[in-house]
Amino acid sequence: MWFYSHKLSRILILNNLTFVSLTLYPFFGMMVYYETFSKKVFLMAVFLFLILLCIDIVKDTLTRSVDKTFGYITIPNYFKSRNTKIILISLLLITMAVSMKIITKTGVSGFMAYYFAGGLFVMIFCIYLFLNASRKSNFLTLNLLRFWVFVGIIAMLLNGIEHKL
């Protein structure tokens, strides 16, 4: 953690990738420990990785001036507003593709199928908000993506309860 907070957090792109990887590290550890590695679990991990990466970049757009003051080189500070929008929209489109792949190829059912299908609409709405390009819409996008991660946790819980009945 010290190495990340003092060295890696100041390096362009690597700071975002390291932050998201450290966030997902416990989940991958549990996956290896319980030997539950499958295509479905891998695609869900990629989906979560992409959403967390989008959340981190949107957060960086909201704290652009503070990051510049403290010397952090972030995607919004380095690439400016237009290119950051292109990067975020591209990441959301890739997330949508992963979501469609999960729905069509892995056989998810129940609440998880509804979650990934609803996620397509959430991603489209986030793209619309990015095209709006105001601080308020970026804040709304950030909270919407965070809320969608929470909804995913609830969907997994309900999906597990549904399969036990």
GROMACS .gro file of C-alpha atoms in nm:
model
  165
    1MET     CA    1   0.000   0.000   0.000
    2TRP     CA    2   0.285   0.238   0.079
    3PHE     CA    3   0.437   0.184  -0.264
    4TYR     CA    4   0.104   0.257  -0.430
    5SER     CA    5   0.027   0.569  -0.229
    6HIS     CA    6   0.375   0.722  -0.262
    7LYS     CA    7   0.496   0.607  -0.604
    8LEU     CA    8   0.236   0.441  -0.828
    9SER     CA    9  -0.044   0.689  -0.759
   10ARG     CA   10   0.153   0.961  -0.939
   11ILE     CA   11   0.209   0.766  -1.264
   12LEU     CA   12  -0.036   0.818  -1.551
   13ILE     CA   13  -0.279   0.527  -1.619
   14LEU     CA   14  -0.083   0.297  -1.388
   15ASN     CA   15  -0.244   0.471  -1.090
   16ASN     CA   16  -0.593   0.383  -1.213
   17LEU     CA   17  -0.506   0.025  -1.308
   18THR     CA   18  -0.325  -0.038  -0.979
   19PHE     CA   19  -0.612   0.106  -0.773
   20VAL     CA   20  -0.872  -0.112  -0.949
   21SER     CA   21  -0.647  -0.419  -0.933
   22LEU     CA   22  -0.592  -0.373  -0.558
   23THR     CA   23  -0.969  -0.339  -0.518
   24LEU     CA   24  -1.031  -0.669  -0.700
   25TYR     CA   25  -0.738  -0.859  -0.548
   26PRO     CA   26  -0.938  -1.018  -0.260
   27PHE     CA   27  -1.200  -1.146  -0.504
   28PHE     CA   28  -0.939  -1.314  -0.723
   29GLY     CA   29  -0.781  -1.463  -0.410
   30MET     CA   30  -1.113  -1.617  -0.307
   31MET     CA   31  -1.168  -1.742  -0.662
   32VAL     CA   32  -0.834  -1.924  -0.660
   33TYR     CA   33  -0.880  -2.054  -0.303
   34TYR     CA   34  -1.224  -2.201  -0.373
   35GLU     CA   35  -1.120  -2.316  -0.725
   36THR     CA   36  -1.424  -2.156  -0.888
   37PHE     CA   37  -1.254  -2.025  -1.199
   38SER     CA   38  -1.480  -2.033  -1.505
   39LYS     CA   39  -1.555  -1.825  -1.811
   40LYS     CA   40  -1.861  -1.677  -1.639
   41VAL     CA   41  -1.668  -1.572  -1.329
   42PHE     CA   42  -1.386  -1.430  -1.542
   43LEU     CA   43  -1.627  -1.221  -1.752
   44MET     CA   44  -1.800  -1.095  -1.439
   45ALA     CA   45  -1.460  -0.995  -1.297
   46VAL     CA   46  -1.379  -0.811  -1.622
   47PHE     CA   47  -1.718  -0.638  -1.603
   48LEU     CA   48  -1.649  -0.526  -1.245
   49PHE     CA   49  -1.293  -0.419  -1.337
   50LEU     CA   50  -1.422  -0.199  -1.619
   51ILE     CA   51  -1.694  -0.039  -1.406
   52LEU     CA   52  -1.446   0.033  -1.125
   53LEU     CA   53  -1.202   0.179  -1.378
   54CYS     CA   54  -1.477   0.408  -1.511
   55ILE     CA   55  -1.564   0.511  -1.155
   56ASP     CA   56  -1.200   0.596  -1.084
   57ILE     CA   57  -1.160   0.802  -1.402
   58VAL     CA   58  -1.487   0.990  -1.342
   59LYS     CA   59  -1.371   1.060  -0.984
   60ASP     CA   60  -1.047   1.197  -1.130
   61THR     CA   61  -1.245   1.430  -1.358
   62LEU     CA   62  -1.423   1.570  -1.054
   63THR     CA   63  -1.098   1.623  -0.861
   64ARG     CA   64  -0.895   1.750  -1.157
   65SER     CA   65  -0.780   2.077  -0.998
   66VAL     CA   66  -0.684   1.912  -0.668
   67ASP     CA   67  -0.486   1.642  -0.850
   68LYS     CA   68  -0.303   1.908  -1.049
   69THR     CA   69  -0.226   2.104  -0.731
   70PHE     CA   70  -0.074   1.799  -0.558
   71GLY     CA   71   0.115   1.684  -0.867
   72TYR     CA   72  -0.085   1.375  -0.957
   73ILE     CA   73  -0.080   1.301  -1.329
   74THR     CA   74  -0.426   1.162  -1.403
   75ILE     CA   75  -0.605   1.086  -1.727
   76PRO     CA   76  -0.824   1.402  -1.712
   77ASN     CA   77  -0.521   1.625  -1.640
   78TYR     CA   78  -0.302   1.471  -1.908
   79PHE     CA   79  -0.550   1.406  -2.191
   80LYS     CA   80  -0.786   1.699  -2.120
   81SER     CA   81  -1.165   1.690  -2.129
   82ARG     CA   82  -1.241   1.577  -2.485
   83ASN     CA   83  -1.003   1.282  -2.491
   84THR     CA   84  -1.106   1.178  -2.140
   85LYS     CA   85  -1.467   1.162  -2.261
   86ILE     CA   86  -1.360   0.945  -2.553
   87ILE     CA   87  -1.172   0.710  -2.317
   88LEU     CA   88  -1.468   0.685  -2.079
   89ILE     CA   89  -1.721   0.627  -2.355
   90SER     CA   90  -1.493   0.360  -2.505
   91LEU     CA   91  -1.465   0.187  -2.168
   92LEU     CA   92  -1.843   0.197  -2.125
   93LEU     CA   93  -1.894   0.048  -2.473
   94ILE     CA   94  -1.648  -0.231  -2.389
   95THR     CA   95  -1.836  -0.286  -2.063
   96MET     CA   96  -2.160  -0.312  -2.261
   97ALA     CA   97  -1.997  -0.570  -2.492
   98VAL     CA   98  -1.883  -0.774  -2.191
   99SER     CA   99  -2.233  -0.750  -2.044
  100MET     CA  100  -2.388  -0.875  -2.369
  101LYS     CA  101  -2.134  -1.159  -2.382
  102ILE     CA  102  -2.224  -1.259  -2.025
  103ILE     CA  103  -2.595  -1.260  -2.112
  104THR     CA  104  -2.565  -1.454  -2.437
  105LYS     CA  105  -2.273  -1.694  -2.381
  106THR     CA  106  -2.259  -1.789  -2.014
  107GLY     CA  107  -2.617  -1.882  -1.939
  108VAL     CA  108  -2.677  -1.648  -1.648
  109SER     CA  109  -3.034  -1.651  -1.530
  110GLY     CA  110  -3.261  -1.495  -1.276
  111PHE     CA  111  -3.166  -1.171  -1.109
  112MET     CA  112  -2.816  -1.170  -1.259
  113ALA     CA  113  -2.958  -1.176  -1.612
  114TYR     CA  114  -3.179  -0.880  -1.524
  115TYR     CA  115  -2.878  -0.703  -1.370
  116PHE     CA  116  -2.662  -0.735  -1.681
  117ALA     CA  117  -2.951  -0.647  -1.913
  118GLY     CA  118  -3.033  -0.343  -1.700
  119GLY     CA  119  -2.664  -0.258  -1.702
  120LEU     CA  120  -2.685  -0.200  -2.076
  121PHE     CA  121  -2.936   0.077  -2.017
  122VAL     CA  122  -2.732   0.220  -1.729
  123MET     CA  123  -2.424   0.236  -1.954
  124ILE     CA  124  -2.622   0.407  -2.231
  125PHE     CA  125  -2.749   0.662  -1.979
  126CYS     CA  126  -2.394   0.720  -1.853
  127ILE     CA  127  -2.277   0.782  -2.210
  128TYR     CA  128  -2.558   1.034  -2.251
  129LEU     CA  129  -2.448   1.206  -1.930
  130PHE     CA  130  -2.086   1.222  -2.050
  131LEU     CA  131  -2.197   1.387  -2.371
  132ASN     CA  132  -2.377   1.647  -2.157
  133ALA     CA  133  -2.039   1.739  -2.003
  134SER     CA  134  -2.117   1.933  -1.690
  135ARG     CA  135  -1.980   1.884  -1.340
  136LYS     CA  136  -2.327   1.791  -1.219
  137SER     CA  137  -2.365   1.520  -1.486
  138ASN     CA  138  -2.020   1.379  -1.401
  139PHE     CA  139  -2.120   1.366  -1.034
  140LEU     CA  140  -2.447   1.193  -1.128
  141THR     CA  141  -2.257   0.944  -1.345
  142LEU     CA  142  -2.014   0.866  -1.063
  143ASN     CA  143  -2.295   0.798  -0.817
  144LEU     CA  144  -2.495   0.600  -1.074
  145LEU     CA  145  -2.199   0.370  -1.143
  146ARG     CA  146  -2.133   0.327  -0.770
  147PHE     CA  147  -2.501   0.249  -0.715
  148TRP     CA  148  -2.491  -0.003  -1.001
  149VAL     CA  149  -2.206  -0.191  -0.831
  150PHE     CA  150  -2.420  -0.203  -0.515
  151VAL     CA  151  -2.719  -0.328  -0.717
  152GLY     CA  152  -2.492  -0.603  -0.853
  153ILE     CA  153  -2.413  -0.719  -0.500
  154ILE     CA  154  -2.784  -0.730  -0.416
  155ALA     CA  155  -2.855  -0.913  -0.746
  156MET     CA  156  -2.595  -1.180  -0.658
  157LEU     CA  157  -2.749  -1.223  -0.315
  158LEU     CA  158  -3.101  -1.254  -0.456
  159ASN     CA  159  -2.980  -1.486  -0.732
  160GLY     CA  160  -2.823  -1.715  -0.470
  161ILE     CA  161  -3.142  -1.715  -0.262
  162GLU     CA  162  -3.350  -1.786  -0.573
  163HIS     CA  163  -3.137  -2.087  -0.668
  164LYS     CA  164  -3.162  -2.230  -0.314
  165LEU     CA  165  -3.543  -2.232  -0.326
   0.00000   0.00000   0.00000
